[in-house]
CSV table of C-alpha atoms in Angstrom, one decimal:
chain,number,residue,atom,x,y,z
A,1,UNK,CA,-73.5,-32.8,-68.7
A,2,UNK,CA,-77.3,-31.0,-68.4
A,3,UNK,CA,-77.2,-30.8,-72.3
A,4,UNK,CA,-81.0,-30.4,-73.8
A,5,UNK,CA,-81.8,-31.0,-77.4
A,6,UNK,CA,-84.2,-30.0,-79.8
A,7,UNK,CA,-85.5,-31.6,-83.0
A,8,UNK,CA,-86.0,-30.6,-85.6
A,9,UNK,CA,-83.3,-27.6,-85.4
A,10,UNK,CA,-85.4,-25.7,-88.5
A,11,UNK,CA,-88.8,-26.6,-90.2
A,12,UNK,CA,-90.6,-25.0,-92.9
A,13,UNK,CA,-94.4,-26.1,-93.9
A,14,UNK,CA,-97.5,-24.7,-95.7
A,15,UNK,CA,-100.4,-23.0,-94.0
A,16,UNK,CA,-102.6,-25.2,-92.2
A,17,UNK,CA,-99.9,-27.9,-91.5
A,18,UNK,CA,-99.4,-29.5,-88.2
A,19,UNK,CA,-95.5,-29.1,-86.9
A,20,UNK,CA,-94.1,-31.6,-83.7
A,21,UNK,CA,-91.1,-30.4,-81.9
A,22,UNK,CA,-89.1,-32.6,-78.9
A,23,UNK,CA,-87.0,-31.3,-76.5
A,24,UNK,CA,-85.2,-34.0,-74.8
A,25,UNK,CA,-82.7,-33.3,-71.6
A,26,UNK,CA,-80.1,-36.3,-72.4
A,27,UNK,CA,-78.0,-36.6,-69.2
A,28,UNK,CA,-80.5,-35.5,-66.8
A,29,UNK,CA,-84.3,-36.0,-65.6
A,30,UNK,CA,-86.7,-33.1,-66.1
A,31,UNK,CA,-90.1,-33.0,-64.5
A,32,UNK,CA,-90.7,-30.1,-65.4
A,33,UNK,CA,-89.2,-28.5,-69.2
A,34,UNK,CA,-90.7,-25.2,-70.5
A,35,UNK,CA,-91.2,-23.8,-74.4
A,36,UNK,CA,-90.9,-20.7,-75.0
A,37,UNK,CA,-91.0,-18.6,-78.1
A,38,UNK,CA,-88.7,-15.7,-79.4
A,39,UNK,CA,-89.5,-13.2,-82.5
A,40,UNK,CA,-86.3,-11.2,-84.1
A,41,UNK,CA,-84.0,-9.0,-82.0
A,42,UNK,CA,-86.5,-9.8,-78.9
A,43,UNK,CA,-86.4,-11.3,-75.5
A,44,UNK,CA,-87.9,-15.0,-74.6
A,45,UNK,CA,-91.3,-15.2,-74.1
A,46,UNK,CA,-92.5,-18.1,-72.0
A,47,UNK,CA,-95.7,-19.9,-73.7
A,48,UNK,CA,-96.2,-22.8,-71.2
A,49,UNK,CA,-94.7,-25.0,-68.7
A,50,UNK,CA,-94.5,-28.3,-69.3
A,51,UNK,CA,-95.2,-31.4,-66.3
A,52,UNK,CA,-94.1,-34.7,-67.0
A,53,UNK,CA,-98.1,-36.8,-66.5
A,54,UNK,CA,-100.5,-33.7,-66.2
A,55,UNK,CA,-101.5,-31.0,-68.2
A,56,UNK,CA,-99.4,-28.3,-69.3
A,57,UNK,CA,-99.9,-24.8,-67.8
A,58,UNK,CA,-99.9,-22.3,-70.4
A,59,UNK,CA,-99.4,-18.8,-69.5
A,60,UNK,CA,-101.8,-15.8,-70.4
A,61,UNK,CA,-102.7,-15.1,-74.3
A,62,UNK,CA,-101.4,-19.0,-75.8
A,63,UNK,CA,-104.0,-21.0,-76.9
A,64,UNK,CA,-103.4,-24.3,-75.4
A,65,UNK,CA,-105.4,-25.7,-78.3
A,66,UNK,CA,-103.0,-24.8,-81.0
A,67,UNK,CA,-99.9,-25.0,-79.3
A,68,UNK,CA,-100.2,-28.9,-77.9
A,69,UNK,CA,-98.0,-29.9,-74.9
A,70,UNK,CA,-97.2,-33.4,-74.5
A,71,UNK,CA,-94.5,-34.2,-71.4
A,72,UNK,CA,-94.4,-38.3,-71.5
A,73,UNK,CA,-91.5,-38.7,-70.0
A,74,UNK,CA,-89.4,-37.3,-67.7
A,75,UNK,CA,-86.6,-36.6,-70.8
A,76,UNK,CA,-88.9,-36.0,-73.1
A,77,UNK,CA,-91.3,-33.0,-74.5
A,78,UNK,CA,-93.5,-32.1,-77.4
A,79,UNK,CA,-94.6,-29.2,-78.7
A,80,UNK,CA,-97.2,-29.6,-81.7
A,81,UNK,CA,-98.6,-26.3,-83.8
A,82,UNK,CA,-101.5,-26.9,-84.8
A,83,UNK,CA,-103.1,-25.8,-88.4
A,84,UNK,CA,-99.8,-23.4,-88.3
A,85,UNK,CA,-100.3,-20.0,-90.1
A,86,UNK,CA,-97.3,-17.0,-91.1
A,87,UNK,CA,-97.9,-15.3,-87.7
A,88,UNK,CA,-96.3,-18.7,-86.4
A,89,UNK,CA,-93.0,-18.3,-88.0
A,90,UNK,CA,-90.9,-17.8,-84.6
A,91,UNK,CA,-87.9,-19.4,-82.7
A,92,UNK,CA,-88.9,-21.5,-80.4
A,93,UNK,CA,-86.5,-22.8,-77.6
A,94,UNK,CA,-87.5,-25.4,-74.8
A,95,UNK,CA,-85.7,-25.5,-71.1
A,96,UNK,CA,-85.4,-28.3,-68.8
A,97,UNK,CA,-85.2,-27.9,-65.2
A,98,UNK,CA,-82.8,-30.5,-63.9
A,99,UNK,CA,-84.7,-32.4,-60.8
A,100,UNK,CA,-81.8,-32.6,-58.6
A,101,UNK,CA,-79.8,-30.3,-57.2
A,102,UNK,CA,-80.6,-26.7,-57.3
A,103,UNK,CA,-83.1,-27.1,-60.4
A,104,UNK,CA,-81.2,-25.0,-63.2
A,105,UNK,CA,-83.1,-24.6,-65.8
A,106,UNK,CA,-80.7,-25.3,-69.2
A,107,UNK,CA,-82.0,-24.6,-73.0
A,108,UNK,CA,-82.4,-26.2,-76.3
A,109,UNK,CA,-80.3,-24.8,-79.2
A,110,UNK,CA,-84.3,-24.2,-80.6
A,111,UNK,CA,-86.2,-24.8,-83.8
A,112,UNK,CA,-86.9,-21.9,-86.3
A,113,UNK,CA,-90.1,-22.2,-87.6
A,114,UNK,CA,-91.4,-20.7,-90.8
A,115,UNK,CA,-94.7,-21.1,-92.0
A,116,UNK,CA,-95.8,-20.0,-95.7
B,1,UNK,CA,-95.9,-11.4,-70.1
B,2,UNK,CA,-93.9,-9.4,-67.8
B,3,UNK,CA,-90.1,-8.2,-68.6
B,4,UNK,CA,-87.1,-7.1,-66.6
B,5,UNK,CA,-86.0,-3.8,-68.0
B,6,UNK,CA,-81.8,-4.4,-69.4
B,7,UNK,CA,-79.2,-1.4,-69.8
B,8,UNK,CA,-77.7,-0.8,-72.1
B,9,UNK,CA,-80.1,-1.8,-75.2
B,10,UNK,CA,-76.7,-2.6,-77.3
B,11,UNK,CA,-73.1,-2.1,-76.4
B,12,UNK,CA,-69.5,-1.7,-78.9
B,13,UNK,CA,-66.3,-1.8,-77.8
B,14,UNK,CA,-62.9,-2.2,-78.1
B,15,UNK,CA,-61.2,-5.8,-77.3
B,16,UNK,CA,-59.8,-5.7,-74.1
B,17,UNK,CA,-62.4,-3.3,-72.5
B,18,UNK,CA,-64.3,-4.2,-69.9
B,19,UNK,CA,-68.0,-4.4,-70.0
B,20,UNK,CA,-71.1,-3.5,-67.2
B,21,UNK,CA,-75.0,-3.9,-68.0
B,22,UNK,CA,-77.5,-4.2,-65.3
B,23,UNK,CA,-81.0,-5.6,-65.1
B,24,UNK,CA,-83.9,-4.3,-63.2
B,25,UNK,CA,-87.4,-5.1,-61.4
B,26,UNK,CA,-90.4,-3.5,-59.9
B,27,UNK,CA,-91.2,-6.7,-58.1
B,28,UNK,CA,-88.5,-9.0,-56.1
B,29,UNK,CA,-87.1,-12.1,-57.3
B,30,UNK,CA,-85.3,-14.8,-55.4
B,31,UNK,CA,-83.2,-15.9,-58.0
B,32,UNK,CA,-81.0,-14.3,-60.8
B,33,UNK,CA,-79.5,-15.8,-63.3
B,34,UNK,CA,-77.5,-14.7,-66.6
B,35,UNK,CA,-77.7,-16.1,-69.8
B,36,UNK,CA,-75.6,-15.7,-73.5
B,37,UNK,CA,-77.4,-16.2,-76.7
B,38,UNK,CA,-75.8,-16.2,-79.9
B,39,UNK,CA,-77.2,-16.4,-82.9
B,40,UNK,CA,-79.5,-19.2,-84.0
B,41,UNK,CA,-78.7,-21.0,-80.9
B,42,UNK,CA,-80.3,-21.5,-77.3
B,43,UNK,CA,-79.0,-19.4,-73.7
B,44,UNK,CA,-76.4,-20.8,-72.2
B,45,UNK,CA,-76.4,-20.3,-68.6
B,46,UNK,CA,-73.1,-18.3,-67.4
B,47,UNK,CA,-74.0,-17.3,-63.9
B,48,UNK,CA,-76.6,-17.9,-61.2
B,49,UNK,CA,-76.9,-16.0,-58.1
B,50,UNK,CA,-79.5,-17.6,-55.3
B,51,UNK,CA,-79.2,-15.2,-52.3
B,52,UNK,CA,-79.3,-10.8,-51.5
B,53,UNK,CA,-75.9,-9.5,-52.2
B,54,UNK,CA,-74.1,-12.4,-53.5
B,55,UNK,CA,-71.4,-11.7,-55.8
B,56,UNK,CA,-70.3,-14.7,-58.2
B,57,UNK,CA,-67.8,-15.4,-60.5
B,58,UNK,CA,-67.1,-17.2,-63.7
B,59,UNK,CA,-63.7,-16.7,-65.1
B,60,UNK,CA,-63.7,-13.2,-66.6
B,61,UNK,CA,-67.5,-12.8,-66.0
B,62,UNK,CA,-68.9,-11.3,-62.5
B,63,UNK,CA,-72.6,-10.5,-61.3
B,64,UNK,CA,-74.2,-9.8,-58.5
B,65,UNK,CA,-77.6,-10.3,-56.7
B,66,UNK,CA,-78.5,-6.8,-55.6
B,67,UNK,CA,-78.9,-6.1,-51.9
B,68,UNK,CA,-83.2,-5.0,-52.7
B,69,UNK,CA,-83.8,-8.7,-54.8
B,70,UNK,CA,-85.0,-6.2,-57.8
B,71,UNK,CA,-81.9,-5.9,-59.6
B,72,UNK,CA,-78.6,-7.5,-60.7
B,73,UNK,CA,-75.3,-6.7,-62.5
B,74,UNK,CA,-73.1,-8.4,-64.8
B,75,UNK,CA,-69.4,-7.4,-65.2
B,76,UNK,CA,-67.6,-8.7,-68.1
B,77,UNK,CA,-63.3,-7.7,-68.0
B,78,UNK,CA,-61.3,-7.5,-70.6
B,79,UNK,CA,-63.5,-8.7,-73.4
B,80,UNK,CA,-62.6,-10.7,-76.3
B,81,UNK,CA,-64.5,-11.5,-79.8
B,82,UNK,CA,-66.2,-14.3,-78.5
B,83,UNK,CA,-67.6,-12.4,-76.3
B,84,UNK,CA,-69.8,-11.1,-78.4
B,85,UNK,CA,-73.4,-12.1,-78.7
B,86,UNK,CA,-76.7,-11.2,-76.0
B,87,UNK,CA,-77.1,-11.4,-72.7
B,88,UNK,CA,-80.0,-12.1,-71.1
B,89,UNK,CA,-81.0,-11.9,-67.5
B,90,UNK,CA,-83.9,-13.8,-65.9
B,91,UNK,CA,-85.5,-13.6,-62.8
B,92,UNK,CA,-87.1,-16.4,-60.6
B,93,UNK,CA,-89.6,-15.3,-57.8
B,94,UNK,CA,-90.6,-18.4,-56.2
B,95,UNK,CA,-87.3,-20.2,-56.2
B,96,UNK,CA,-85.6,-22.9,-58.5
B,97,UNK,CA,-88.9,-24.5,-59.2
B,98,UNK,CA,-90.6,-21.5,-60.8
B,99,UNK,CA,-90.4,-20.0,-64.0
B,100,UNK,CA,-88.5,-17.7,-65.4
B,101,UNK,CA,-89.1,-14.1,-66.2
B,102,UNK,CA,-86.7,-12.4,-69.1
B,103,UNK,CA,-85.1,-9.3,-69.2
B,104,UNK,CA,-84.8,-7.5,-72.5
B,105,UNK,CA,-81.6,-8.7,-73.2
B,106,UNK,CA,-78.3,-6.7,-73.9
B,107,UNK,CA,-76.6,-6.7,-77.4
B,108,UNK,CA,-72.4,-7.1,-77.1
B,109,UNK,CA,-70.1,-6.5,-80.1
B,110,UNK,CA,-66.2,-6.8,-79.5
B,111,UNK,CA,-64.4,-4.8,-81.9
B,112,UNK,CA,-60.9,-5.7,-82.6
Protein backbone atom coordinates (compact mmCIF):
# COMPACT_ATOMS: atom_id res chain seq x y z
CA UNK A 1 0.00 0.00 0.00
CA UNK A 2 0.59 4.16 0.22
CA UNK A 3 2.05 3.87 -3.34
CA UNK A 4 2.06 7.53 -5.25
CA UNK A 5 2.48 7.92 -8.86
CA UNK A 6 3.67 10.37 -11.16
CA UNK A 7 2.94 11.01 -14.90
CA UNK A 8 4.59 11.58 -17.09
CA UNK A 9 7.93 9.86 -15.59
CA UNK A 10 10.14 12.21 -18.28
CA UNK A 11 9.13 15.15 -20.64
CA UNK A 12 10.99 17.09 -22.98
CA UNK A 13 9.39 20.40 -24.71
CA UNK A 14 10.59 23.67 -26.47
CA UNK A 15 10.85 26.98 -24.77
CA UNK A 16 7.76 28.64 -24.06
CA UNK A 17 5.63 25.32 -23.82
CA UNK A 18 3.24 24.65 -21.15
CA UNK A 19 4.09 21.06 -19.18
CA UNK A 20 1.11 19.18 -16.71
CA UNK A 21 2.37 16.75 -14.28
CA UNK A 22 -0.17 14.45 -11.86
CA UNK A 23 0.73 12.88 -8.85
CA UNK A 24 -1.94 10.51 -7.80
CA UNK A 25 -1.70 8.48 -4.27
CA UNK A 26 -3.53 5.10 -5.58
CA UNK A 27 -4.40 3.27 -2.28
CA UNK A 28 -4.78 6.02 -0.03
CA UNK A 29 -6.56 9.67 0.35
CA UNK A 30 -4.33 12.70 0.43
CA UNK A 31 -5.54 16.15 1.50
CA UNK A 32 -2.75 17.37 1.45
CA UNK A 33 0.38 16.15 -1.49
CA UNK A 34 3.43 18.41 -1.90
CA UNK A 35 5.87 19.04 -5.25
CA UNK A 36 8.92 19.57 -4.79
CA UNK A 37 11.88 20.07 -7.12
CA UNK A 38 15.54 18.58 -7.14
CA UNK A 39 18.58 19.85 -9.37
CA UNK A 40 21.73 17.25 -9.89
CA UNK A 41 23.58 15.77 -6.84
CA UNK A 42 21.26 18.14 -4.52
CA UNK A 43 18.75 17.81 -1.82
CA UNK A 44 14.76 18.31 -2.29
CA UNK A 45 13.54 21.56 -2.38
CA UNK A 46 9.95 21.99 -1.45
CA UNK A 47 8.11 24.49 -4.03
CA UNK A 48 4.58 24.32 -2.59
CA UNK A 49 2.06 22.50 -0.67
CA UNK A 50 -0.67 21.31 -2.23
CA UNK A 51 -4.71 21.31 -0.42
CA UNK A 52 -7.20 19.32 -1.99
CA UNK A 53 -10.27 22.66 -2.74
CA UNK A 54 -8.07 25.79 -1.81
CA UNK A 55 -5.22 27.34 -3.07
CA UNK A 56 -1.93 25.97 -2.96
CA UNK A 57 0.73 27.59 -0.53
CA UNK A 58 3.83 28.12 -2.23
CA UNK A 59 6.86 28.64 -0.29
CA UNK A 60 9.29 31.67 -0.58
CA UNK A 61 11.07 32.48 -4.15
CA UNK A 62 8.33 30.08 -6.53
CA UNK A 63 6.18 31.99 -8.58
CA UNK A 64 2.77 30.63 -8.08
CA UNK A 65 2.06 32.03 -11.51
CA UNK A 66 4.26 29.76 -13.44
CA UNK A 67 4.28 26.77 -11.45
CA UNK A 68 0.20 26.15 -11.31
CA UNK A 69 -1.18 23.90 -8.54
CA UNK A 70 -4.34 22.26 -9.06
CA UNK A 71 -5.40 19.56 -5.97
CA UNK A 72 -9.10 18.41 -7.38
CA UNK A 73 -9.30 15.54 -5.68
CA UNK A 74 -8.23 14.06 -2.70
CA UNK A 75 -5.90 11.44 -5.08
CA UNK A 76 -5.23 13.65 -7.35
CA UNK A 77 -2.55 16.63 -8.07
CA UNK A 78 -1.31 18.86 -10.94
CA UNK A 79 1.51 20.59 -11.40
CA UNK A 80 1.53 22.83 -14.77
CA UNK A 81 4.88 24.92 -15.89
CA UNK A 82 4.04 27.50 -17.45
CA UNK A 83 5.84 29.17 -20.68
CA UNK A 84 8.73 26.61 -19.48
CA UNK A 85 12.31 27.95 -20.14
CA UNK A 86 16.11 25.77 -19.77
CA UNK A 87 16.40 27.05 -16.18
CA UNK A 88 13.26 24.71 -15.68
CA UNK A 89 14.94 21.56 -16.60
CA UNK A 90 14.78 19.82 -13.01
CA UNK A 91 13.40 16.58 -11.25
CA UNK A 92 10.47 17.15 -9.86
CA UNK A 93 8.95 14.63 -7.25
CA UNK A 94 5.38 15.07 -5.55
CA UNK A 95 4.54 13.55 -1.83
CA UNK A 96 1.27 12.55 -0.53
CA UNK A 97 0.55 12.70 3.11
CA UNK A 98 -1.71 9.77 3.86
CA UNK A 99 -4.94 11.24 5.93
CA UNK A 100 -5.13 8.58 8.34
CA UNK A 101 -3.01 7.34 10.61
CA UNK A 102 0.11 9.09 11.55
CA UNK A 103 0.19 11.21 8.09
CA UNK A 104 3.43 9.76 6.43
CA UNK A 105 4.27 11.62 3.79
CA UNK A 106 5.26 8.89 0.68
CA UNK A 107 6.87 10.16 -2.82
CA UNK A 108 6.35 9.90 -6.49
CA UNK A 109 9.10 8.09 -8.52
CA UNK A 110 9.23 12.03 -10.22
CA UNK A 111 9.20 13.50 -13.66
CA UNK A 112 12.57 14.74 -15.24
CA UNK A 113 11.90 17.71 -16.98
CA UNK A 114 14.02 19.15 -19.78
CA UNK A 115 13.31 22.19 -21.46
CA UNK A 116 15.21 23.29 -24.77
CA UNK B 1 14.66 27.27 1.97
CA UNK B 2 16.24 25.94 4.98
CA UNK B 3 18.43 22.62 5.09
CA UNK B 4 19.58 20.11 7.75
CA UNK B 5 23.24 19.94 7.59
CA UNK B 6 24.14 15.64 6.65
CA UNK B 7 27.69 13.91 7.65
CA UNK B 8 29.36 12.46 5.83
CA UNK B 9 28.82 14.31 2.31
CA UNK B 10 29.67 10.80 0.53
CA UNK B 11 30.63 7.45 2.00
CA UNK B 12 32.69 3.97 0.28
CA UNK B 13 32.98 0.99 1.80
CA UNK B 14 33.53 -2.48 1.91
CA UNK B 15 30.41 -4.97 1.83
CA UNK B 16 29.78 -6.18 5.01
CA UNK B 17 30.79 -2.88 6.87
CA UNK B 18 28.71 -1.13 8.80
CA UNK B 19 27.69 2.36 8.12
CA UNK B 20 26.85 5.74 10.59
CA UNK B 21 25.80 9.27 9.18
CA UNK B 22 24.00 11.81 11.18
CA UNK B 23 21.86 14.80 10.48
CA UNK B 24 21.69 17.99 12.31
CA UNK B 25 19.56 21.30 13.26
CA UNK B 26 19.78 24.71 14.66
CA UNK B 27 16.08 24.63 15.27
CA UNK B 28 13.99 21.62 16.88
CA UNK B 29 11.91 19.35 14.99
CA UNK B 30 9.18 16.92 16.29
CA UNK B 31 9.56 14.51 13.78
CA UNK B 32 12.47 12.64 11.96
CA UNK B 33 12.32 10.71 9.33
CA UNK B 34 14.83 8.86 6.83
CA UNK B 35 14.59 8.51 3.36
CA UNK B 36 16.67 6.35 0.32
CA UNK B 37 16.88 7.73 -3.06
CA UNK B 38 18.32 6.03 -5.86
CA UNK B 39 18.80 7.14 -8.99
CA UNK B 40 16.02 8.55 -11.20
CA UNK B 41 13.56 7.51 -8.68
CA UNK B 42 11.51 9.04 -5.72
CA UNK B 43 12.56 8.63 -1.45
CA UNK B 44 11.35 5.83 -0.13
CA UNK B 45 10.66 6.14 3.46
CA UNK B 46 12.91 3.56 5.64
CA UNK B 47 12.45 4.93 9.09
CA UNK B 48 10.35 7.44 11.09
CA UNK B 49 11.02 8.44 14.54
CA UNK B 50 8.05 10.63 16.33
CA UNK B 51 9.27 11.12 19.89
CA UNK B 52 13.04 12.51 21.99
CA UNK B 53 15.29 9.55 22.21
CA UNK B 54 13.48 6.98 20.38
CA UNK B 55 15.50 4.40 18.83
CA UNK B 56 13.82 2.43 15.83
CA UNK B 57 14.56 -0.31 13.77
CA UNK B 58 14.13 -1.66 10.26
CA UNK B 59 15.89 -4.90 9.59
CA UNK B 60 19.56 -3.98 9.24
CA UNK B 61 18.74 -0.23 9.44
CA UNK B 62 18.71 1.71 12.95
CA UNK B 63 18.09 5.62 13.79
CA UNK B 64 17.44 7.49 16.43
CA UNK B 65 15.56 10.71 17.52
CA UNK B 66 18.24 12.62 19.50
CA UNK B 67 17.50 13.37 23.07
CA UNK B 68 17.82 17.75 22.06
CA UNK B 69 14.95 17.19 18.92
CA UNK B 70 17.92 18.92 16.63
CA UNK B 71 19.58 15.83 15.44
CA UNK B 72 19.19 12.18 14.43
CA UNK B 73 21.31 9.12 13.43
CA UNK B 74 21.09 6.46 11.11
CA UNK B 75 23.00 3.11 11.53
CA UNK B 76 23.19 0.89 8.69
CA UNK B 77 25.09 -2.94 9.70
CA UNK B 78 26.65 -4.99 7.56
CA UNK B 79 25.93 -3.39 4.22
CA UNK B 80 25.26 -4.98 1.05
CA UNK B 81 25.26 -3.54 -2.82
CA UNK B 82 21.79 -2.57 -2.62
CA UNK B 83 22.49 -0.60 -0.20
CA UNK B 84 23.94 1.72 -2.09
CA UNK B 85 22.21 4.91 -3.22
CA UNK B 86 21.33 8.49 -0.87
CA UNK B 87 20.03 8.97 2.15
CA UNK B 88 18.11 11.64 3.01
CA UNK B 89 16.91 12.92 6.39
CA UNK B 90 13.92 15.31 6.90
CA UNK B 91 12.67 17.08 9.57
CA UNK B 92 9.07 17.97 10.56
CA UNK B 93 8.56 20.79 13.21
CA UNK B 94 4.93 21.05 13.62
CA UNK B 95 4.10 17.34 13.56
CA UNK B 96 2.75 14.82 10.80
CA UNK B 97 0.82 17.55 9.20
CA UNK B 98 3.57 19.92 8.36
CA UNK B 99 6.10 19.96 5.88
CA UNK B 100 9.13 18.64 5.49
CA UNK B 101 12.54 20.22 5.79
CA UNK B 102 15.57 18.16 3.89
CA UNK B 103 18.86 17.51 4.94
CA UNK B 104 21.63 17.44 2.39
CA UNK B 105 21.56 14.06 1.86
CA UNK B 106 24.39 11.35 2.30
CA UNK B 107 25.92 9.56 -0.75
CA UNK B 108 26.50 5.39 -0.02
CA UNK B 109 28.61 3.22 -2.38
CA UNK B 110 29.04 -0.59 -1.31
CA UNK B 111 32.07 -1.89 -2.66
CA UNK B 112 32.35 -5.62 -3.14
Amino acid sequence: GAVVSQHPSWVICKSGTSVKIECRSLDFQATTMFWYRQFPKQSLMLMATSNEGSKATYEQGVEKDKFLINHASLTLSTLTVTSAHPEDSSFYICSARRDRGRGEQFFGPGTRLTVL
Amino acid sequence: GQQLNQSPQSMFIQEGEDVSMNCTSSSIFNTWLWYKQEPGEGPVLLIALYKAGELTSNGRLTAQFGITRKDSFLNISASIPSDVGIYFCAGQLGGTASKLTFGTGTRLQVTL
